mmCIF file of C-alpha atoms and ligand atoms in Angstrom:
data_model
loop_
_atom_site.group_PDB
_atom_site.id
_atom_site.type_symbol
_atom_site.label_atom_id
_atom_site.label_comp_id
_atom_site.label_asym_id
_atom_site.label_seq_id
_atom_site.Cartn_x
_atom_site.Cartn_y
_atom_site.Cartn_z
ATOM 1 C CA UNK A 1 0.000 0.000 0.000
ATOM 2 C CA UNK A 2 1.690 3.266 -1.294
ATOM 3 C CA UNK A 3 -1.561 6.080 -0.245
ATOM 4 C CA UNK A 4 -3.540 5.858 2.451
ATOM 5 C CA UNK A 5 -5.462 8.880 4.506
ATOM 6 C CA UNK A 6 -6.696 9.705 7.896
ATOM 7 C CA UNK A 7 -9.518 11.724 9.080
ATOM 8 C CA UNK A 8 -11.048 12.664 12.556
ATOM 9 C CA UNK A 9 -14.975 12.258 12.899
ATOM 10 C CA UNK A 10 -17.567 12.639 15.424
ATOM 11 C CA UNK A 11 -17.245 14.693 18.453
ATOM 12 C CA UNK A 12 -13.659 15.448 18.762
ATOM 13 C CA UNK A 13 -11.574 14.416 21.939
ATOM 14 C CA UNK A 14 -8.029 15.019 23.322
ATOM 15 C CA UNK A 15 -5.390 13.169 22.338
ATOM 16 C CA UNK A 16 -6.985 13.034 18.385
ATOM 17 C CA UNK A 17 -4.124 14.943 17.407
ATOM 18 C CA UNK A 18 -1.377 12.730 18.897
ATOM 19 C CA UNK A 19 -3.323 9.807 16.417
ATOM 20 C CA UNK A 20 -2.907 12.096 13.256
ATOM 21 C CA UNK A 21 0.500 12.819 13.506
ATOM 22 C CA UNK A 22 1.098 9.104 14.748
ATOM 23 C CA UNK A 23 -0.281 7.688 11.485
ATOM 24 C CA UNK A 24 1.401 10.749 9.784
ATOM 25 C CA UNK A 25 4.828 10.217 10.527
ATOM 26 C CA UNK A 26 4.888 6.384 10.772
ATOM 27 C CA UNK A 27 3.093 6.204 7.200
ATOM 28 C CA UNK A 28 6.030 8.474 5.761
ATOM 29 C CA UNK A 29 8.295 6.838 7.792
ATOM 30 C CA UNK A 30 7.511 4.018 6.156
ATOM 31 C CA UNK A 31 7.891 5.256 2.642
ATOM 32 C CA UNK A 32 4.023 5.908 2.049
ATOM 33 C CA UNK A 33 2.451 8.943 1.089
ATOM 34 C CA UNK A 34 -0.440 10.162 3.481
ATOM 35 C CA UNK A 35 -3.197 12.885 3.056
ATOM 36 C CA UNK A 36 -5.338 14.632 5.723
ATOM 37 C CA UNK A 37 -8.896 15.039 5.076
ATOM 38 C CA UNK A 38 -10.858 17.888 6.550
ATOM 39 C CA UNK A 39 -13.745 18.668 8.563
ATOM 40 C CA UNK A 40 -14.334 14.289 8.957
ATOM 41 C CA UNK A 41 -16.600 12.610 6.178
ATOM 42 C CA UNK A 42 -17.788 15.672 4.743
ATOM 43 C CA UNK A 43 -14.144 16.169 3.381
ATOM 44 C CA UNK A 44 -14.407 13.237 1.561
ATOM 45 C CA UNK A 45 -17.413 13.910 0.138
ATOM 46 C CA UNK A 46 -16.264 17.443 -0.562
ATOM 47 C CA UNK A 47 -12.800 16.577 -2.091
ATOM 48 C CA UNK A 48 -11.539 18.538 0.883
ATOM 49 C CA UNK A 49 -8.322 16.171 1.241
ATOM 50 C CA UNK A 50 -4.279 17.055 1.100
ATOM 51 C CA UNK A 51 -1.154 15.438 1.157
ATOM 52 C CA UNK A 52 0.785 15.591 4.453
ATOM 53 C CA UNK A 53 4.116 16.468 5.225
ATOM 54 C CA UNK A 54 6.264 15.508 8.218
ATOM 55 C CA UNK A 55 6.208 19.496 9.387
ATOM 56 C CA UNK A 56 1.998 19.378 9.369
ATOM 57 C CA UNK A 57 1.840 17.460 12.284
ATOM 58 C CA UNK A 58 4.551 19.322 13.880
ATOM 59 C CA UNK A 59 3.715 20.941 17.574
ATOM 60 C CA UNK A 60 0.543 19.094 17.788
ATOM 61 C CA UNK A 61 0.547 16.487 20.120
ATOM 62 C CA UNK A 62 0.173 18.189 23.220
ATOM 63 C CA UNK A 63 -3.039 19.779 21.735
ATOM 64 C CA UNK A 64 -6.555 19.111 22.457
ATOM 65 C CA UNK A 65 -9.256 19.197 19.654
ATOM 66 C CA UNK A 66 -8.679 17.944 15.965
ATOM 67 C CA UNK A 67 -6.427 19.834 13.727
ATOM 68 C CA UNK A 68 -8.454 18.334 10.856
ATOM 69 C CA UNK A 69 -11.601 19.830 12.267
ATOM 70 C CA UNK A 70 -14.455 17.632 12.991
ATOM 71 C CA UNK A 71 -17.966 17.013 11.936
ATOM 72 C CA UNK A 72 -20.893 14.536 12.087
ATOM 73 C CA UNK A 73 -22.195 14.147 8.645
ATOM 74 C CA UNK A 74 -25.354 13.903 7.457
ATOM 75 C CA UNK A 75 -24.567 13.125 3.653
ATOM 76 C CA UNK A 76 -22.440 10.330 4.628
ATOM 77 C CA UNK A 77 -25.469 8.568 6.300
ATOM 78 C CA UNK A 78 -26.759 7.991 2.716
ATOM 79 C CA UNK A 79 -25.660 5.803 0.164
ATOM 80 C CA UNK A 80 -24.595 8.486 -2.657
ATOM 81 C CA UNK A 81 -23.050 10.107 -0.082
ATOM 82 C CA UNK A 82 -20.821 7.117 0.820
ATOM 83 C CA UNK A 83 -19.832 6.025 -3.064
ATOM 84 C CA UNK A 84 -19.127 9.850 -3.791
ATOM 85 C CA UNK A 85 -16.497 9.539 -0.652
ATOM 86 C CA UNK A 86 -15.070 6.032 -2.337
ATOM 87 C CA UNK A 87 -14.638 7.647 -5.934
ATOM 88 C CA UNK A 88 -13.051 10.453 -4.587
ATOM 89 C CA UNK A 89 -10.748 8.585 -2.960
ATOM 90 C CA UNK A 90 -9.782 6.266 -5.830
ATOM 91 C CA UNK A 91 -9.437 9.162 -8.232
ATOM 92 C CA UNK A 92 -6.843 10.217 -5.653
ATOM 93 C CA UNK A 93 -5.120 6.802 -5.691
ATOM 94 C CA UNK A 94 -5.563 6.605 -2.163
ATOM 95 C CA UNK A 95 -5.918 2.606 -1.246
ATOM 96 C CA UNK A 96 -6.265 2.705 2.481
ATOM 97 C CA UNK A 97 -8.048 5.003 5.113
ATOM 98 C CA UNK A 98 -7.657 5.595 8.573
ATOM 99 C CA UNK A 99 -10.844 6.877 10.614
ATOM 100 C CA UNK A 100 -10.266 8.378 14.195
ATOM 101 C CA UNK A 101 -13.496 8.723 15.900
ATOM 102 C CA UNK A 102 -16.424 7.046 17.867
ATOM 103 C CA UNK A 103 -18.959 4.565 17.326
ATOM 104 C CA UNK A 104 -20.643 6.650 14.970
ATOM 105 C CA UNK A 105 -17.473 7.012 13.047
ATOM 106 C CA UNK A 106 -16.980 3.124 13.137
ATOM 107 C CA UNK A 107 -20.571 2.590 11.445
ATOM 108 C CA UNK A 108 -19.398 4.472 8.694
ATOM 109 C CA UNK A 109 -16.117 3.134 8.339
ATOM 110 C CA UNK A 110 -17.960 -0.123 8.158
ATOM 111 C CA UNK A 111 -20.236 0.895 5.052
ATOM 112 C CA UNK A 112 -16.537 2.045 3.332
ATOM 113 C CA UNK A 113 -14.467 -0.658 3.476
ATOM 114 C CA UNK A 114 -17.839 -2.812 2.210
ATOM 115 C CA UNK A 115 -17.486 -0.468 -0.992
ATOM 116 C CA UNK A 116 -13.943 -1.349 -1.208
ATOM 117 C CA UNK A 117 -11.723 1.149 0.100
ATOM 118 C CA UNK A 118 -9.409 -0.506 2.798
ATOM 119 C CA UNK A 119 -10.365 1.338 6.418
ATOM 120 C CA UNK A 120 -9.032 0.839 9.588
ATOM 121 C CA UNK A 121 -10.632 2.362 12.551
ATOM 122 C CA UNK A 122 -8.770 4.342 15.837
ATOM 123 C CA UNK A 123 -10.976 4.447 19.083
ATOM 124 C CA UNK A 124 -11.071 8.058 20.160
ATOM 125 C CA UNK A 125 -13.934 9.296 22.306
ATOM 126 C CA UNK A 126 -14.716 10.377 25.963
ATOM 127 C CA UNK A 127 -17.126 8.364 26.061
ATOM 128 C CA UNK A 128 -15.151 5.106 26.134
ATOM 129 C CA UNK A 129 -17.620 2.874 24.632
ATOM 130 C CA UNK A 130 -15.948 1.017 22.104
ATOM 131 C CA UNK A 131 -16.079 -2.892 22.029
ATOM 132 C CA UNK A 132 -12.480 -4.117 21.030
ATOM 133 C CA UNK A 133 -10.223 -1.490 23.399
ATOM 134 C CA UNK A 134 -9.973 -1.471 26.687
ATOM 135 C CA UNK A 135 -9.854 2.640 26.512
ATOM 136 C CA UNK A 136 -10.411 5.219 24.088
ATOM 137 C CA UNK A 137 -8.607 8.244 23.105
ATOM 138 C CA UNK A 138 -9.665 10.664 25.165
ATOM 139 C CA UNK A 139 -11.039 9.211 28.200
ATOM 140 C CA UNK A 140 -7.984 9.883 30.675
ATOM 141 C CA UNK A 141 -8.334 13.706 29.799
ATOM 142 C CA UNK A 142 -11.966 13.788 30.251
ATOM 143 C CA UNK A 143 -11.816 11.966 33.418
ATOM 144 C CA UNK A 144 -9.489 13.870 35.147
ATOM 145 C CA UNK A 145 -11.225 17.091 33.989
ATOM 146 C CA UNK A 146 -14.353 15.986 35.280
ATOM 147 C CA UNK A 147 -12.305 14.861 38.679
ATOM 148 C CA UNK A 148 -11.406 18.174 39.175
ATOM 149 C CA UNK A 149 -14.282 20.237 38.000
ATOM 150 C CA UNK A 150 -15.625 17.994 40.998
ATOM 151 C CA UNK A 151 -12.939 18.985 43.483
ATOM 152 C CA UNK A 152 -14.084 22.717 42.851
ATOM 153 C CA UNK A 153 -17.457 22.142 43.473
ATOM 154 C CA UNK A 154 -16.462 20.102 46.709
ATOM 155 C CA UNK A 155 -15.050 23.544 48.463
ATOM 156 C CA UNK A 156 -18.131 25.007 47.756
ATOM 157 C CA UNK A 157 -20.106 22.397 48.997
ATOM 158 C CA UNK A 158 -18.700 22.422 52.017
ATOM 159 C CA UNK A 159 -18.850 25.568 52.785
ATOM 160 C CA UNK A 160 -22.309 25.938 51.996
ATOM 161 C CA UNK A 161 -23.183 22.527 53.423
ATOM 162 C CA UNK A 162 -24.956 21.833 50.611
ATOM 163 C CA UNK A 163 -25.830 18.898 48.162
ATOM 164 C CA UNK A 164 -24.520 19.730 44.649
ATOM 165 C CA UNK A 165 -25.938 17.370 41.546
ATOM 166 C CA UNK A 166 -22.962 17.303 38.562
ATOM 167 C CA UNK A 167 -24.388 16.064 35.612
ATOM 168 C CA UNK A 168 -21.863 14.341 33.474
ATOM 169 C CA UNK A 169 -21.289 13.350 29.873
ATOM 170 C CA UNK A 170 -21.080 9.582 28.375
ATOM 171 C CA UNK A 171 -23.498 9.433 25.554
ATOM 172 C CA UNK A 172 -25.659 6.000 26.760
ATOM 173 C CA UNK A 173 -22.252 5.175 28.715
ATOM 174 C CA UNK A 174 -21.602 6.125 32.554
ATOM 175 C CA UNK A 175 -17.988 4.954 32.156
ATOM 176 C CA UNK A 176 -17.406 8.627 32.866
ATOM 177 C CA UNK A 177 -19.784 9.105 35.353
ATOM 178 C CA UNK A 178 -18.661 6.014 37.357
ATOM 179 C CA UNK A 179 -15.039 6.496 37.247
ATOM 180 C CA UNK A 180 -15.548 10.090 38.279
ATOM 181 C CA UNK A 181 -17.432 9.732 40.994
ATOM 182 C CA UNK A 182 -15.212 7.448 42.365
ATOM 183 C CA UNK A 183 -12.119 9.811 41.804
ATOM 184 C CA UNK A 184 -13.572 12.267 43.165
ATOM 185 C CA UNK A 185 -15.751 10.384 46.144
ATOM 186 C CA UNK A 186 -19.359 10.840 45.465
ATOM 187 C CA UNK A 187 -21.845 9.445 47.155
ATOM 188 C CA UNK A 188 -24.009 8.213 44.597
ATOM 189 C CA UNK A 189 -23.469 7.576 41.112
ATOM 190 C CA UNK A 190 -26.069 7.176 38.620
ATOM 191 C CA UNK A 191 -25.436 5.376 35.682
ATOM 192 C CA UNK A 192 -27.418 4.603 32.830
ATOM 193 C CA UNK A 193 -26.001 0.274 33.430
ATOM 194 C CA UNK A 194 -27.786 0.175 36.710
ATOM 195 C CA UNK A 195 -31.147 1.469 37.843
ATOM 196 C CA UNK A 196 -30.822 3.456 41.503
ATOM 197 C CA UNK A 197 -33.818 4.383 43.494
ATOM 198 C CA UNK A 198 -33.867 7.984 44.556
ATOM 199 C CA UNK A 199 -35.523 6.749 47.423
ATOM 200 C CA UNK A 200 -32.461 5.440 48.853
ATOM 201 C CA UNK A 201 -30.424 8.333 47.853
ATOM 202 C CA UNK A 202 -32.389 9.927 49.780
ATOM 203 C CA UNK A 203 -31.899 7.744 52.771
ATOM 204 C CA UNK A 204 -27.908 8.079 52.391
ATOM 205 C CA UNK A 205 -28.155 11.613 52.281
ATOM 206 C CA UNK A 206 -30.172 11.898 55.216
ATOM 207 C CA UNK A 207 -27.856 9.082 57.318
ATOM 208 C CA UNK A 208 -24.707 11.522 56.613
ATOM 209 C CA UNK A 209 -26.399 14.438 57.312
ATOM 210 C CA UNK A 210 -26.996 12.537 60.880
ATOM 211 C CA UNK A 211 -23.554 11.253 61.152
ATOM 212 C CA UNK A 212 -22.544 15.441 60.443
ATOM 213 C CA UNK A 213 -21.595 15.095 56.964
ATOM 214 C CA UNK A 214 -20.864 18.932 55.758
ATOM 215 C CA UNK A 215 -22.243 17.896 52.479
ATOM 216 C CA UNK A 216 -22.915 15.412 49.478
ATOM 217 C CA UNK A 217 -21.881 14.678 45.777
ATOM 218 C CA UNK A 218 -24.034 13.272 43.515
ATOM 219 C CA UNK A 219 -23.080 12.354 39.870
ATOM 220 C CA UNK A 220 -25.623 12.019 37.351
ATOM 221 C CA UNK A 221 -24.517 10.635 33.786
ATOM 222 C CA UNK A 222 -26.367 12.462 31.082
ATOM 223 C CA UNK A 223 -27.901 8.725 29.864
ATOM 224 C CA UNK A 224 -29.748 8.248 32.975
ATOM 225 C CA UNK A 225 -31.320 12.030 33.166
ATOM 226 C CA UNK A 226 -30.601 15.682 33.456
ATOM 227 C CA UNK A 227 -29.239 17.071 37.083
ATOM 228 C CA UNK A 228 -32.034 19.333 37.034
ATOM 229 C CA UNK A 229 -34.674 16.341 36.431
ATOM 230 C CA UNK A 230 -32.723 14.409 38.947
ATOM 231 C CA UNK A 231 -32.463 18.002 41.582
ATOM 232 C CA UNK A 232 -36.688 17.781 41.100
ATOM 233 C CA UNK A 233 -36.817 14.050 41.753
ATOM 234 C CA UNK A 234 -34.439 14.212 45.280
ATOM 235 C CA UNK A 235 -36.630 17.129 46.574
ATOM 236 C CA UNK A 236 -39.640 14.792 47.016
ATOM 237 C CA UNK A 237 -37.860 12.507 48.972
ATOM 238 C CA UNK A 238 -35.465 14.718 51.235
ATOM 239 C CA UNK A 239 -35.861 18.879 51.866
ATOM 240 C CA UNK A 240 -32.438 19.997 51.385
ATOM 241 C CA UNK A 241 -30.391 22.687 49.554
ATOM 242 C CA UNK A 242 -29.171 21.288 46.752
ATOM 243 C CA UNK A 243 -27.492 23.371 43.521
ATOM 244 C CA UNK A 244 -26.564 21.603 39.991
ATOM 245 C CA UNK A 245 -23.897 21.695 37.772
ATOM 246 C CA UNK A 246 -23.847 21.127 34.300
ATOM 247 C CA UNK A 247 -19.951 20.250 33.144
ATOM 248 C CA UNK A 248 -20.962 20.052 28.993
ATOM 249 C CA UNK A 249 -18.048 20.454 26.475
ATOM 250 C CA UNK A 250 -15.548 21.429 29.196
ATOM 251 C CA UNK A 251 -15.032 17.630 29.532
ATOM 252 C CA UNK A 252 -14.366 17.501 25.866
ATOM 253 C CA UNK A 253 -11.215 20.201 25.596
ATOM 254 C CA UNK A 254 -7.882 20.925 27.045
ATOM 255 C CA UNK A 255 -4.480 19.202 26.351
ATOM 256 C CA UNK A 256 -4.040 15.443 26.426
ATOM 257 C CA UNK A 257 -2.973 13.411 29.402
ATOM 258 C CA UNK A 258 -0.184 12.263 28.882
ATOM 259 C CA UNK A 259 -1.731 8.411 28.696
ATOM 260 C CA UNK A 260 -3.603 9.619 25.657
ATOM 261 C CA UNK A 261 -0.791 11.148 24.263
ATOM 262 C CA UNK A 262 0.806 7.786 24.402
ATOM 263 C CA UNK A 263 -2.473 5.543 23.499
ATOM 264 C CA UNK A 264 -3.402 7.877 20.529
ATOM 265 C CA UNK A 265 0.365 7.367 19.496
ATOM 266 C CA UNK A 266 0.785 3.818 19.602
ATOM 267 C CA UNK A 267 -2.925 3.406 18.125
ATOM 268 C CA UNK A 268 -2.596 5.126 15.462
ATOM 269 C CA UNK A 269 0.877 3.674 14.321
ATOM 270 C CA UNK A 270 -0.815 0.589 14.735
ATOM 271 C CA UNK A 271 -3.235 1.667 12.361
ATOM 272 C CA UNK A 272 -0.759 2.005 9.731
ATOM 273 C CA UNK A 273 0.398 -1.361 10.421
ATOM 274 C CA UNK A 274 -3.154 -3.031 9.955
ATOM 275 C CA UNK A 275 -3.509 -1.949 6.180
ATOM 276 C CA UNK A 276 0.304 -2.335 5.786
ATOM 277 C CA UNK A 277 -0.705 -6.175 6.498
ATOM 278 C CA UNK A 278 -3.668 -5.758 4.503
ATOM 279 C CA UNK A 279 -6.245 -5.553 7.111
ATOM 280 C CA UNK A 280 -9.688 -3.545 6.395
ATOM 281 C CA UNK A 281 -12.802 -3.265 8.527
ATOM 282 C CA UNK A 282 -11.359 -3.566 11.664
ATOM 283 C CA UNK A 283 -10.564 -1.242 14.876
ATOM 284 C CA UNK A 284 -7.174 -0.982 16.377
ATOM 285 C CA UNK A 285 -7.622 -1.255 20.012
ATOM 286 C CA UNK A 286 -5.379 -1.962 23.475
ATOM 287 C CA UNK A 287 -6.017 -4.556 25.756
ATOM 288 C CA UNK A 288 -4.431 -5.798 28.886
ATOM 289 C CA UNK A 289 -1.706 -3.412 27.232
ATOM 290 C CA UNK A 290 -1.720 -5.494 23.786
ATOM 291 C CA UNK A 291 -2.762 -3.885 20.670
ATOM 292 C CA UNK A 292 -5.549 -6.228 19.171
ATOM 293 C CA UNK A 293 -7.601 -5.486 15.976
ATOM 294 C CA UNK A 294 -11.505 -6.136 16.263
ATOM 295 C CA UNK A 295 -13.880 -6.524 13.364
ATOM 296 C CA UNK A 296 -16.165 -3.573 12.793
ATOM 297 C CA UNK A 297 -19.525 -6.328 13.015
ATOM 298 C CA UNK A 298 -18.479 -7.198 16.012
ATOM 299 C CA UNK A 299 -18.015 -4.027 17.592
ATOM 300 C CA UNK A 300 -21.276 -2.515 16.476
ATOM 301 C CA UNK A 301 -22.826 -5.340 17.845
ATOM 302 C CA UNK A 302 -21.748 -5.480 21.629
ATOM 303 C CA UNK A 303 -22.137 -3.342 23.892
ATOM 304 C CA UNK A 304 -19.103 -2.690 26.182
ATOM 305 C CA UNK A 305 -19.638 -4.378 29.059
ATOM 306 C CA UNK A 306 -19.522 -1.844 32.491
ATOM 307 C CA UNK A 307 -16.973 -2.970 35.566
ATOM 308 C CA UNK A 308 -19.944 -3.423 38.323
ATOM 309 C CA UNK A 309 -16.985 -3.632 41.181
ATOM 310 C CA UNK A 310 -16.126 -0.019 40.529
ATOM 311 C CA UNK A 311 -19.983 1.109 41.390
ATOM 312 C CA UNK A 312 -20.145 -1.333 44.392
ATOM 313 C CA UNK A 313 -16.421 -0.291 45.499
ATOM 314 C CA UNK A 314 -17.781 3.760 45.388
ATOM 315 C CA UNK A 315 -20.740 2.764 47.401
ATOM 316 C CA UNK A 316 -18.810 1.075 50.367
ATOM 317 C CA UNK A 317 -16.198 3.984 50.133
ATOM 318 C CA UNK A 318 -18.052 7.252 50.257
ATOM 319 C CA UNK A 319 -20.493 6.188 53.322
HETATM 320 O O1 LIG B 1 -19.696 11.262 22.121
HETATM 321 C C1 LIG B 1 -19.034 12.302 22.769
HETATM 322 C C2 LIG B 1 -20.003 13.276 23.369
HETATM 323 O O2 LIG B 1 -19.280 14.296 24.027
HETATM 324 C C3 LIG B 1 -21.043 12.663 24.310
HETATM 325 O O3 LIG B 1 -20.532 12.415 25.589
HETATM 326 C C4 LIG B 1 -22.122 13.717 24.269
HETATM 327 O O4 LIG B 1 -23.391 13.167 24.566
HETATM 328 C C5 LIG B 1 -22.078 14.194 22.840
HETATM 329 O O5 LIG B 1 -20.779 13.887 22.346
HETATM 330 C C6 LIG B 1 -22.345 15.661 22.639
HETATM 331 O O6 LIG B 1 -22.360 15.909 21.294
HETATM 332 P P1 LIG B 1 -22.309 17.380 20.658
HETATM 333 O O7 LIG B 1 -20.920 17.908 20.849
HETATM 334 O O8 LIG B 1 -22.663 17.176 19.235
HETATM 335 O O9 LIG B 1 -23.292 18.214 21.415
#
């Protein structure tokens, strides 16, 4: 394979950039040619695509976002949309494609390399949902964010001796959510994996407040409900101040981790190495610190599976 590509789709997260350049350098280094496509599958339906040079990817792993911009495209969802994006990429000579995204971007990397053009996918979202890697690009960052957007709100909360509600992002994950909250010691988590009765939230609350707790976290993901639905719910069961917090696309920016710097590098120079071998419709991945390929079909049809000894862990810890 002399031409392959890489794009960045979905909603962007940090460490993305550390994957371009990865697959940028190690495809050159290599003796292939490599082009960047903009703005995700919309540049490949636009034609929006140019060849890379060692210097593009220069200064850019330490940076959050995508430097190829990122989009969720419509077009692509439709089947003109999808052969358009194959014939522009064979007029280009380009054999092989590298995708960097989530599972959205997977799907679509699935229809592609069914229409022929070889496509090999890179796990990079904060939602860290993706069947075939232990972690995503991405996650670390938005974890620790969230951990200490959390130990902000916990000097307020104490001072105020008050309950504070921090919704959290994930998608239909609460990887974040659960993680978090036990980073950061919250009382209750609520995650879209595992139904929790406000009722006994309520109770737990209350049995600090008797034992002179100053105050109480509680995480909500965003797949279970909002922390304003959830603030409503609480006040029929317990009259207490409570305030919410809303962390949106905070969780999604700032610099990599360093972890993601790594992961994004070794995944995406992995990547290369898949349709160097000849491999197509498959997502690099990392697990028990080995990099393993998965099928796309197999991916799509999982669902990652939730560590239920974290929740129960939380619960005995933040009594
Ligand atoms: O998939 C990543 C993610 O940040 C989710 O956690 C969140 O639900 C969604 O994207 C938000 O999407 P948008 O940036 O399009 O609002």
């Amino acid at each position: 394979m002399r031409k392959i590509a890489v794009l960045t789709s979905g909603g962007d997260a940090p460490g993305m950039n550390a994957a371009v350049r990865a697959v940028v350098r190690k495809a050159i280094h290599d003796g292939m040619e490599v082009y960047g496509v903009s703005h995700g599958y919309n540049g490949l339906i636009n034609n929006d695509i140019k060849k890379m040079d060692l210097g593009d990817v220069g200064d850019m792993i330490h940076r959050g976002g995508t430097f190829l911009y990122s989009a969720r495209c419509e077009e692509f969802r439709t089947e003109e949309g999808r052969q358009r994006a194959a014939d522009n990429l064979k007029a280009l000579g380009i054999e092989g494609l590298v995708v960097i995204g989530g599972d959205g971007t997977y799907m679509g990397a699935g229809e592609l390399s069914r229409l022929g053009v070889k496509t090999v996918g890179v796990p990079a979202t904060i939602d860290n949902d993706i069947v075939g890697t232990d972690v995503t690009i991405g996650y670390d960052t938005a974890l620790n964010t969230i951990v200490d957007m959390i130990d902000r709100i916990r000097d307020t909360a104490t001072s105020h001796e008050r309950t504070f509600i921090i919704e959290v992002m994930g998608r239909d994950s609460g990887e974040l959510a659960l993680n978090a909250g036990l980073a950061a010691g919250a009382e209750t988590i609520f995650i879209p994996e595992r139904n929790t009765k406000m009722e006994d939230v309520a109770e737990r609350i209350q049995a600090g407040l008797d034992r002179g707790k100053k105050h109480s976290l509680i995480v909500v993901a965003e797949g279970v409900m909002s922390a304003e639905y959830c603030s409503n719910e609480l006040a029929k069961y317990i009259n207490i101040e409570t305030r919410i917090s809303v962390l949106g696309h905070i969780q999604r920016g700032g610099k990599p981790s360093a972890s993601d710097r790594v992961l994004g590098s070794r995944l995406g120079a992995y990547a290369v190495n898949l349709l160097q071998d000849g491999r197509s419709g498959v997502g690099a991945g990392i697990s028990k610190n080995e990099l393993t390929a998965t099928d796309f079909t197999y991916v799509r049809v999982h669902d990652k599976q939730y560590d239920n000894s974290i929740y129960l862990l939380s619960k005995e810890l933040s009594i």
